[in-house]
Short mmCIF file of C-alpha atoms and ligand atoms in Angstrom, two decimals:
data_model
loop_
_atom_site.label_atom_id
_atom_site.label_comp_id
_atom_site.label_asym_id
_atom_site.label_seq_id
_atom_site.Cartn_x
_atom_site.Cartn_y
_atom_site.Cartn_z
CA UNK A 1 -21.11 59.74 -14.16
CA UNK A 2 -20.56 56.52 -12.22
CA UNK A 3 -21.69 55.82 -8.68
CA UNK A 4 -21.81 52.94 -6.25
CA UNK A 5 -25.33 51.69 -5.58
CA UNK A 6 -25.55 49.89 -2.24
CA UNK A 7 -28.56 48.11 -0.77
CA UNK A 8 -27.57 48.04 2.89
CA UNK A 9 -28.35 45.78 5.78
CA UNK A 10 -26.67 42.57 4.61
CA UNK A 11 -24.04 40.99 6.90
CA UNK A 12 -20.78 40.02 5.16
CA UNK A 13 -19.59 36.39 4.95
CA UNK A 14 -16.64 34.80 3.15
CA UNK A 15 -13.10 35.91 2.39
CA UNK A 16 -11.38 38.94 0.89
CA UNK A 17 -7.80 39.05 -0.41
CA UNK A 18 -5.87 42.25 0.22
CA UNK A 19 -3.82 43.89 -2.55
CA UNK A 20 -0.38 45.49 -2.38
CA UNK A 21 -0.03 48.66 -0.32
CA UNK A 22 -0.84 51.88 -2.20
CA UNK A 23 1.41 54.12 -0.12
CA UNK A 24 4.35 51.73 -0.53
CA UNK A 25 3.79 51.25 -4.28
CA UNK A 26 3.64 54.97 -5.03
CA UNK A 27 7.08 55.44 -3.42
CA UNK A 28 8.73 52.22 -4.63
CA UNK A 29 7.82 52.84 -8.29
CA UNK A 30 9.58 56.26 -8.38
CA UNK A 31 12.48 54.65 -6.46
CA UNK A 32 13.14 52.60 -9.60
CA UNK A 33 14.54 55.86 -11.07
CA UNK A 34 17.57 55.34 -8.84
CA UNK A 35 18.33 51.87 -10.18
CA UNK A 36 20.60 50.94 -13.08
CA UNK A 37 18.91 47.87 -14.48
CA UNK A 38 15.53 46.18 -14.41
CA UNK A 39 13.43 46.27 -11.22
CA UNK A 40 10.75 43.60 -11.16
CA UNK A 41 8.06 44.81 -8.75
CA UNK A 42 5.44 42.30 -7.62
CA UNK A 43 2.15 42.67 -5.73
CA UNK A 44 1.39 46.03 -7.33
CA UNK A 45 -2.20 47.13 -6.61
CA UNK A 46 -4.39 47.92 -9.61
CA UNK A 47 -5.49 51.40 -8.62
CA UNK A 48 -5.50 54.69 -10.48
CA UNK A 49 -2.72 56.30 -8.36
CA UNK A 50 -0.38 53.50 -9.45
CA UNK A 51 -1.42 53.84 -13.10
CA UNK A 52 -0.61 57.56 -12.87
CA UNK A 53 2.82 57.15 -11.31
CA UNK A 54 3.72 54.46 -13.88
CA UNK A 55 2.55 56.82 -16.63
CA UNK A 56 4.78 59.59 -15.26
CA UNK A 57 7.81 57.26 -15.30
CA UNK A 58 6.98 56.25 -18.85
CA UNK A 59 6.83 59.92 -19.89
CA UNK A 60 10.30 60.33 -18.39
CA UNK A 61 11.54 57.54 -20.64
CA UNK A 62 11.38 54.49 -18.37
CA UNK A 63 10.91 51.20 -20.11
CA UNK A 64 7.88 49.58 -18.42
CA UNK A 65 6.69 46.08 -19.20
CA UNK A 66 3.65 44.44 -17.64
CA UNK A 67 4.56 40.87 -16.65
CA UNK A 68 1.16 39.95 -15.23
CA UNK A 69 -1.77 41.62 -13.42
CA UNK A 70 0.30 42.50 -10.34
CA UNK A 71 3.89 42.53 -11.64
CA UNK A 72 5.80 45.08 -13.73
CA UNK A 73 9.38 45.35 -14.93
CA UNK A 74 10.72 48.91 -14.80
CA UNK A 75 14.00 49.85 -16.42
CA UNK A 76 15.12 53.44 -15.86
CA UNK A 77 18.64 52.97 -17.28
CA UNK A 78 17.85 55.19 -20.26
CA UNK A 79 15.84 58.07 -18.83
CA UNK A 80 15.91 60.83 -21.46
CA UNK A 81 13.45 63.39 -20.17
CA UNK A 82 13.47 64.91 -16.69
CA UNK A 83 10.47 67.22 -17.12
CA UNK A 84 7.62 65.76 -15.09
CA UNK A 85 4.32 66.49 -16.91
CA UNK A 86 2.13 68.92 -14.94
CA UNK A 87 -1.17 67.29 -15.96
CA UNK A 88 -0.11 63.97 -14.40
CA UNK A 89 1.86 65.23 -11.40
CA UNK A 90 -0.89 67.53 -10.11
CA UNK A 91 -3.30 64.60 -9.77
CA UNK A 92 -1.29 62.64 -7.24
CA UNK A 93 0.37 63.40 -3.93
CA UNK A 94 3.14 60.88 -4.44
CA UNK A 95 4.54 62.81 -7.41
CA UNK A 96 6.69 64.57 -4.75
CA UNK A 97 8.78 61.38 -4.52
CA UNK A 98 10.06 62.20 -8.00
CA UNK A 99 11.97 65.12 -6.47
CA UNK A 100 13.99 62.88 -4.13
CA UNK A 101 14.53 60.21 -6.77
CA UNK A 102 15.54 62.57 -9.63
CA UNK A 103 17.70 64.69 -7.35
CA UNK A 104 19.47 61.59 -6.03
CA UNK A 105 20.06 60.16 -9.49
CA UNK A 106 20.76 63.27 -11.61
CA UNK A 107 21.37 66.10 -9.13
CA UNK A 108 18.50 68.05 -10.69
CA UNK A 109 14.71 67.91 -10.46
CA UNK A 110 11.82 70.10 -11.55
CA UNK A 111 8.49 68.68 -10.43
CA UNK A 112 5.04 70.35 -10.37
CA UNK A 113 3.59 70.73 -6.88
CA UNK A 114 1.65 67.58 -6.04
CA UNK A 115 -2.12 66.99 -5.79
CA UNK A 116 -3.90 64.31 -3.72
CA UNK A 117 -6.67 64.39 -1.10
CA UNK A 118 -7.62 67.77 0.38
CA UNK A 119 -6.87 67.31 4.08
CA UNK A 120 -6.13 70.96 4.93
CA UNK A 121 -2.62 72.38 4.47
CA UNK A 122 -0.15 69.87 3.06
CA UNK A 123 3.21 71.69 3.24
CA UNK A 124 6.49 70.16 2.02
CA UNK A 125 8.90 72.25 4.10
CA UNK A 126 10.36 69.16 5.82
CA UNK A 127 11.14 67.52 2.46
CA UNK A 128 12.89 70.75 1.42
CA UNK A 129 14.80 70.94 4.71
CA UNK A 130 16.11 67.42 4.09
CA UNK A 131 17.26 68.16 0.53
CA UNK A 132 18.93 71.40 1.66
CA UNK A 133 20.79 69.54 4.43
CA UNK A 134 22.29 67.39 1.65
CA UNK A 135 23.55 70.42 -0.28
CA UNK A 136 20.67 71.05 -2.72
CA UNK A 137 19.33 74.48 -3.65
CA UNK A 138 15.56 74.24 -3.56
CA UNK A 139 13.11 76.81 -4.81
CA UNK A 140 9.33 76.45 -4.84
CA UNK A 141 7.97 78.88 -7.46
CA UNK A 142 5.36 79.08 -10.22
CA UNK A 143 3.81 75.81 -9.09
CA UNK A 144 7.11 73.93 -9.40
CA UNK A 145 9.55 72.39 -6.94
CA UNK A 146 12.97 73.14 -8.46
CA UNK A 147 15.92 71.41 -6.83
CA UNK A 148 19.52 71.37 -7.95
CA UNK A 149 22.84 70.26 -6.48
CA UNK A 150 25.65 72.66 -7.46
CA UNK A 151 28.28 69.85 -7.63
CA UNK A 152 25.90 67.39 -9.33
CA UNK A 153 25.88 64.93 -6.41
CA UNK A 154 24.24 65.25 -3.00
CA UNK A 155 26.36 64.91 0.14
CA UNK A 156 25.16 63.10 3.27
CA UNK A 157 23.30 65.38 5.68
CA UNK A 158 21.59 65.33 9.05
CA UNK A 159 17.97 66.32 9.40
CA UNK A 160 15.67 66.45 12.42
CA UNK A 161 12.04 66.44 11.25
CA UNK A 162 9.91 69.00 13.09
CA UNK A 163 6.99 66.60 12.89
CA UNK A 164 6.72 62.94 11.97
CA UNK A 165 6.23 63.01 8.20
CA UNK A 166 5.83 59.91 6.06
CA UNK A 167 6.45 61.79 2.82
CA UNK A 168 9.53 63.68 4.06
CA UNK A 169 11.07 60.51 5.55
CA UNK A 170 10.66 58.59 2.28
CA UNK A 171 11.72 61.49 0.05
CA UNK A 172 14.91 62.16 2.03
CA UNK A 173 15.66 58.42 1.99
CA UNK A 174 15.29 58.42 -1.82
CA UNK A 175 17.61 61.40 -2.21
CA UNK A 176 20.19 59.96 0.19
CA UNK A 177 20.80 56.45 -1.18
CA UNK A 178 23.21 57.63 -3.89
CA UNK A 179 24.62 60.62 -1.95
CA UNK A 180 28.26 60.92 -0.88
CA UNK A 181 28.50 59.79 2.76
CA UNK A 182 25.98 59.24 5.55
CA UNK A 183 22.55 60.87 5.93
CA UNK A 184 20.73 60.71 9.25
CA UNK A 185 16.98 61.32 9.58
CA UNK A 186 15.85 61.91 13.15
CA UNK A 187 12.21 61.83 14.29
CA UNK A 188 11.54 59.69 11.20
CA UNK A 189 8.15 58.13 10.45
CA UNK A 190 7.84 54.40 11.20
CA UNK A 191 4.91 53.32 9.01
CA UNK A 192 5.12 49.86 7.39
CA UNK A 193 5.58 51.51 3.98
CA UNK A 194 8.73 53.29 5.25
CA UNK A 195 10.22 49.88 6.05
CA UNK A 196 9.01 48.53 2.72
CA UNK A 197 10.72 51.32 0.76
CA UNK A 198 13.95 50.75 2.72
CA UNK A 199 13.74 46.98 2.08
CA UNK A 200 13.20 47.60 -1.63
CA UNK A 201 16.18 49.96 -1.85
CA UNK A 202 18.40 47.66 0.24
CA UNK A 203 17.49 44.71 -1.97
CA UNK A 204 18.77 46.77 -4.94
CA UNK A 205 22.08 47.49 -3.13
CA UNK A 206 21.37 50.51 -0.89
CA UNK A 207 22.64 50.72 2.68
CA UNK A 208 19.75 51.91 4.88
CA UNK A 209 19.68 51.14 8.60
CA UNK A 210 17.02 51.75 11.23
CA UNK A 211 13.90 51.98 9.03
CA UNK A 212 10.94 51.33 11.35
CA UNK A 213 12.63 53.24 14.21
CA UNK A 214 12.76 56.99 14.61
CA UNK A 215 16.38 57.31 13.51
CA UNK A 216 17.22 56.20 9.97
CA UNK A 217 20.83 56.15 8.74
CA UNK A 218 21.55 55.97 5.05
CA UNK A 219 25.11 55.39 3.88
CA UNK A 220 25.31 56.46 0.25
CA UNK A 221 26.40 53.88 -2.34
CA UNK A 222 27.76 54.45 -5.86
CA UNK A 223 25.06 52.52 -7.73
CA UNK A 224 21.91 50.45 -7.33
CA UNK A 225 21.41 47.33 -9.44
CA UNK A 226 18.21 45.66 -10.63
CA UNK A 227 16.35 42.90 -8.77
CA UNK A 228 12.93 41.57 -7.78
CA UNK A 229 10.80 42.89 -4.93
CA UNK A 230 7.28 42.21 -3.67
CA UNK A 231 5.28 45.04 -2.10
CA UNK A 232 3.70 44.47 1.35
CA UNK A 233 -0.08 44.08 1.73
CA UNK A 234 -2.10 47.24 2.26
CA UNK A 235 -2.68 47.92 5.97
CA UNK A 236 -5.42 50.47 5.28
CA UNK A 237 -7.27 48.38 2.70
CA UNK A 238 -7.34 45.51 5.23
CA UNK A 239 -8.45 47.88 8.01
CA UNK A 240 -11.22 49.22 5.79
CA UNK A 241 -12.70 45.74 5.27
CA UNK A 242 -12.31 45.02 9.00
CA UNK A 243 -14.35 48.15 9.68
CA UNK A 244 -16.91 47.09 7.06
CA UNK A 245 -17.49 43.79 8.89
CA UNK A 246 -17.67 45.65 12.21
CA UNK A 247 -20.36 47.99 10.82
CA UNK A 248 -22.41 45.55 8.72
CA UNK A 249 -21.88 42.46 10.91
CA UNK A 250 -20.86 39.00 9.68
CA UNK A 251 -17.77 36.80 9.59
CA UNK A 252 -14.99 37.45 7.06
CA UNK A 253 -11.49 36.07 6.61
CA UNK A 254 -9.22 38.88 5.42
CA UNK A 255 -6.30 37.24 3.65
CA UNK A 256 -2.81 38.31 2.56
CA UNK A 257 -2.19 40.68 5.47
CA UNK A 258 0.61 41.20 7.98
CA UNK A 259 -1.43 40.97 11.23
CA UNK A 260 1.23 42.94 13.17
CA UNK A 261 0.55 45.98 10.93
CA UNK A 262 -3.12 45.74 11.89
CA UNK A 263 -2.59 45.66 15.70
CA UNK A 264 -3.48 49.35 16.10
CA UNK A 265 -6.80 48.79 14.27
CA UNK A 266 -7.52 45.40 15.83
CA UNK A 267 -7.11 46.81 19.36
CA UNK A 268 -9.84 49.42 18.79
CA UNK A 269 -12.23 46.99 17.09
CA UNK A 270 -11.85 44.55 19.98
CA UNK A 271 -12.69 47.38 22.43
CA UNK A 272 -15.82 47.91 20.34
CA UNK A 273 -16.95 44.29 20.77
CA UNK A 274 -15.69 42.94 17.43
CA UNK A 275 -13.94 39.56 17.47
CA UNK A 276 -10.60 39.55 15.65
CA UNK A 277 -8.60 36.35 15.36
CA UNK A 278 -5.01 36.67 14.12
CA UNK A 279 -3.72 33.90 11.84
CA UNK A 280 -0.33 33.71 10.07
CA UNK A 281 -1.17 35.92 7.11
CA UNK A 282 -4.87 36.56 7.67
CA UNK A 283 -7.28 37.94 10.23
CA UNK A 284 -10.78 36.63 10.83
CA UNK A 285 -13.23 39.36 11.80
CA UNK A 286 -16.66 38.61 13.31
CA UNK A 287 -19.39 40.79 14.73
CA UNK A 288 -22.88 39.72 15.72
CA UNK A 289 -23.50 41.60 18.99
CA UNK A 290 -23.83 45.33 19.69
CA UNK A 291 -21.01 47.79 18.96
CA UNK A 292 -19.55 49.40 22.09
CA UNK A 293 -18.55 53.04 22.19
CA UNK A 294 -14.89 53.98 22.47
CA UNK A 295 -12.51 56.89 21.99
CA UNK A 296 -9.98 56.99 19.15
CA UNK A 297 -7.07 59.34 18.54
CA UNK A 298 -5.13 59.14 15.29
CA UNK A 299 -1.34 59.24 15.45
CA UNK A 300 1.70 58.28 13.39
CA UNK A 301 2.45 54.51 13.37
CA UNK A 302 2.22 52.48 15.57
CA UNK A 303 -0.71 54.66 16.66
CA UNK A 304 -4.19 54.41 15.14
CA UNK A 305 -3.80 55.51 11.48
CA UNK A 306 -5.34 58.75 10.28
CA UNK A 307 -6.13 56.93 7.02
CA UNK A 308 -8.61 54.79 9.03
CA UNK A 309 -10.27 57.74 10.80
CA UNK A 310 -13.35 58.15 8.55
CA UNK A 311 -13.89 54.37 8.36
CA UNK A 312 -13.82 53.94 12.16
CA UNK A 313 -16.17 56.94 12.43
CA UNK A 314 -18.66 55.02 10.27
CA UNK A 315 -18.60 52.17 12.80
CA UNK A 316 -18.83 54.49 15.82
CA UNK A 317 -21.97 56.08 14.32
CA UNK A 318 -23.68 52.77 15.19
CA UNK A 319 -22.18 52.24 18.65
CA UNK A 320 -24.02 52.09 21.96
CA UNK A 321 -23.22 55.48 23.49
CA UNK A 322 -21.01 58.47 22.72
CA UNK A 323 -17.49 58.22 21.31
CA UNK A 324 -14.80 60.89 20.95
CA UNK A 325 -12.65 60.87 17.84
CA UNK A 326 -9.53 63.07 17.78
CA UNK A 327 -7.56 63.71 14.58
CA UNK A 328 -3.89 63.91 15.50
CA UNK A 329 -2.28 64.21 12.06
CA UNK A 330 -4.24 66.43 9.65
CA UNK A 331 -5.85 69.85 10.13
CA UNK A 332 -9.02 69.03 8.29
CA UNK A 333 -10.23 65.49 7.94
CA UNK A 334 -13.92 65.81 8.85
CA UNK A 335 -15.28 67.11 5.56
CA UNK A 336 -17.30 63.89 5.25
CA UNK A 337 -19.35 64.51 8.39
CA UNK A 338 -22.19 66.32 6.60
CA UNK A 339 -22.61 63.27 4.35
CA UNK A 340 -22.91 60.99 7.38
CA UNK A 341 -25.50 63.35 8.85
CA UNK A 342 -27.57 62.84 5.69
CA UNK A 343 -27.67 59.18 6.67
CA UNK A 344 -28.93 59.97 10.18
CA UNK A 345 -25.61 60.07 12.07
CA UNK A 346 -25.26 62.33 15.11
CA UNK A 347 -21.82 63.96 14.97
CA UNK A 348 -20.55 67.29 16.31
CA UNK A 349 -17.16 68.54 15.20
CA UNK A 350 -15.05 71.11 17.00
CA UNK A 351 -11.64 71.59 15.38
CA UNK A 352 -9.82 68.28 15.49
CA UNK A 353 -12.39 66.58 17.72
CA UNK A 354 -15.58 64.84 16.64
CA UNK A 355 -18.15 63.69 19.18
CA UNK A 356 -20.20 60.83 17.79
CA UNK A 357 -23.42 59.86 19.49
CA UNK A 358 -24.28 56.37 18.28
CA UNK A 359 -27.71 55.76 16.67
CA UNK A 360 -29.51 52.39 16.41
CA UNK A 361 -29.45 52.51 12.60
CA UNK A 362 -28.33 54.66 9.66
CA UNK A 363 -30.61 55.20 6.68
CA UNK A 364 -29.50 55.03 3.06
CA UNK A 365 -29.07 58.34 1.19
CA UNK A 366 -27.24 59.82 -1.81
CA UNK A 367 -23.79 60.85 -0.55
CA UNK A 368 -20.56 62.22 -1.97
CA UNK A 369 -17.07 60.78 -1.54
CA UNK A 370 -15.05 63.93 -0.84
CA UNK A 371 -11.71 62.08 -0.67
CA UNK A 372 -10.31 58.55 -0.78
CA UNK A 373 -10.83 57.37 2.82
CA UNK A 374 -14.01 59.43 3.30
CA UNK A 375 -15.33 57.62 0.23
CA UNK A 376 -14.48 54.24 1.74
CA UNK A 377 -16.29 55.33 4.90
CA UNK A 378 -19.41 56.24 2.87
CA UNK A 379 -19.39 52.71 1.46
CA UNK A 380 -19.08 51.21 4.95
CA UNK A 381 -21.96 53.34 6.21
CA UNK A 382 -24.01 52.32 3.16
CA UNK A 383 -23.37 48.61 3.78
CA UNK A 384 -24.67 48.96 7.34
CA UNK A 385 -27.57 51.34 6.58
CA UNK A 386 -31.21 50.50 6.02
CA UNK A 387 -32.20 51.10 2.40
CA UNK A 388 -30.26 52.35 -0.61
CA UNK A 389 -27.12 54.49 -0.52
CA UNK A 390 -25.62 55.93 -3.68
CA UNK A 391 -22.04 57.15 -3.42
CA UNK A 392 -20.74 59.55 -6.07
CA UNK A 393 -17.21 60.91 -6.52
CA UNK A 394 -16.01 57.31 -6.71
CA UNK A 395 -12.89 58.22 -8.71
CA UNK A 396 -11.48 59.20 -5.29
CA UNK A 397 -12.09 55.67 -4.01
CA UNK A 398 -10.62 54.06 -7.11
CA UNK A 399 -7.38 55.98 -6.55
CA UNK A 400 -6.65 53.65 -3.64
CA UNK A 401 -8.88 50.55 -3.56
CA UNK A 402 -8.47 47.75 -6.10
CA UNK A 403 -11.78 46.24 -7.16
CA UNK A 404 -13.66 47.42 -4.06
CA UNK A 405 -17.04 46.51 -5.55
CA UNK A 406 -15.93 43.00 -6.59
CA UNK A 407 -14.30 42.30 -3.23
CA UNK A 408 -17.39 43.40 -1.25
CA UNK A 409 -19.84 41.67 -3.58
CA UNK A 410 -17.73 38.52 -3.09
CA UNK A 411 -18.63 38.51 0.62
CA UNK A 412 -22.34 39.05 0.01
CA UNK A 413 -22.68 42.82 -0.10
CA UNK A 414 -25.34 44.14 -2.46
CA UNK A 415 -23.14 46.75 -4.18
CA UNK A 416 -22.70 47.59 -7.84
CA UNK A 417 -21.38 50.37 -10.01
CA UNK A 418 -24.03 52.23 -11.94
CA UNK A 419 -23.75 54.84 -14.64
CA UNK A 420 -26.19 57.74 -14.63
CA UNK A 421 -26.49 60.22 -17.51
CA UNK A 422 -24.62 63.46 -16.80
CA UNK A 423 -27.91 65.40 -17.09
CA UNK A 424 -29.34 63.44 -14.12
CA UNK A 425 -26.14 64.02 -12.22
CA UNK A 426 -26.36 67.78 -12.88
CA UNK A 427 -29.96 68.11 -11.75
CA UNK A 428 -29.17 66.16 -8.57
CA UNK A 429 -26.15 68.37 -7.92
CA UNK A 430 -28.18 71.57 -8.54
C1 LIG B 1 1.11 60.21 3.67
O1 LIG B 1 0.89 61.58 3.31
C2 LIG B 1 0.01 59.43 3.01
N1 LIG B 1 0.08 59.63 1.57
C3 LIG B 1 -1.35 59.85 3.55
O2 LIG B 1 -2.31 58.95 3.03
C4 LIG B 1 -1.37 59.74 5.08
O3 LIG B 1 -2.56 60.30 5.58
C5 LIG B 1 -0.17 60.45 5.69
O4 LIG B 1 1.06 60.01 5.08
C6 LIG B 1 -0.05 60.23 7.19
O5 LIG B 1 0.05 58.85 7.46
C7 LIG B 1 0.97 58.95 0.85
O6 LIG B 1 1.72 58.13 1.34
C8 LIG B 1 0.97 59.20 -0.62
P1 LIG B 1 2.84 63.39 6.18
P2 LIG B 1 2.03 62.65 3.56
O7 LIG B 1 3.97 64.08 5.54
O8 LIG B 1 3.35 61.98 3.43
C9 LIG B 1 2.66 67.79 8.20
C10 LIG B 1 -4.27 58.23 2.03
O9 LIG B 1 -5.48 58.34 2.34
N2 LIG B 1 3.80 68.11 7.30
O10 LIG B 1 3.13 62.22 7.05
O11 LIG B 1 1.76 63.80 2.68
C11 LIG B 1 1.36 67.55 7.43
O12 LIG B 1 0.70 68.77 7.16
C12 LIG B 1 -3.34 59.41 2.17
O13 LIG B 1 -3.77 57.20 1.58
C13 LIG B 1 4.37 69.35 7.35
O14 LIG B 1 3.97 70.23 8.13
O15 LIG B 1 1.76 62.99 5.07
C14 LIG B 1 0.61 66.64 8.37
O16 LIG B 1 -0.03 67.39 9.35
C15 LIG B 1 -4.04 60.67 2.56
N3 LIG B 1 5.46 69.61 6.54
C16 LIG B 1 1.72 65.80 9.02
O17 LIG B 1 2.93 66.55 8.83
C17 LIG B 1 5.95 68.68 5.67
O18 LIG B 1 6.93 68.97 4.97
C18 LIG B 1 1.92 64.40 8.43
O19 LIG B 1 2.03 64.47 7.01
C19 LIG B 1 5.33 67.41 5.63
C20 LIG B 1 4.26 67.14 6.45
#
């Protein structure tokens, strides 16, 4: 069993370079299924979710060639197998994008229900509604999403999403690019990765208008051709390191970011007394004084991202005064709170609201990463805490953060990965 061992209390100094965006990569890679020819995709993050989605494409018969550490060539011209392997699909949320991509390309898809972080109910009814509006028959049974178009090719449809859904917006976009006629998605999500997927598809010959607004129009085209595309930097990875500097203190230049995508995070950190300087493709984050309390509510973009909620909670645990955190996207995203309490945090949760009473210091403790962003938040708390924190369940963190230990150690954090014998792990778990 591997864990992160963190000796807290060291301010962070230096620079960190941000990798490509996980939630863009896991949609853009399946989108290559729609393309006739070679897609060269650059700025791919080295994280386990990306490895998994590439593996799934390979199982389907895609020809995948690694060009360098962050670039792959994907050729899906000769896909021979359309059965998505259960063992791989169930491990990753983004496997649902295979439904839109396979349905758009072949008029038929059978994909195991996806996995991913446990954040309460994660229904896919809006994805299904979109596919049905384009003429597909969709059946969710025996753990499979089975979708089929009677005529073999989807027809443009119109769908109004009942709630703003990132996954449904992207999946419907994937299905629609090769459909006959125009598809309109209303109440669409506007996250940077929605725009990135649209830019990728357009650069391969698709005709998508309005991505980044709440109405997206997709005029179907006959074929997509190969090309080269570079994935945007990861907004949430950058935000996580911004929160780490806010909690631990210090002065760090966070490079290879799009500062505009960080505005929603920057605004809250500034309210909390953190200095954030925006440069062309970097932000400099400094904190030496006290952390001020504030209230945060998570919302779809351009609101404060739910995927930053646990990390900002780690900072608020150390603020002067009481803060109110409201989760506006997921039903259950406070499973990490008990772990924070083990470190001395004062947090009360009632439904979607957490009341955090700041304490002067957290103390190191053994804690468990119960999901990806909660795990990142445990690391942030550990960096700021007095004493040693050991975080287990780190496979969750490695799903979405490239070289987290190396990047933090590079700015002076005392963090390393340790391996403990399984017997020790069992007796601790007991
Ligand atoms: C994406 O999940 C991200 N995952 C999540 O990031 C992120 O938290 C979420 O968007 C919101 O930003 C990926 O991109 C792989 P949604 P997704 O559809 O698409 C409800 C991370 O840490 N809903 O926008 O699955 C749903 O229950 C992960 O990187 C329906 O009711 O999220 C939720 O309350 C965790 N029916 C809300 O909409 C549907 O058909 C938003 O979900 C779809 C969604």
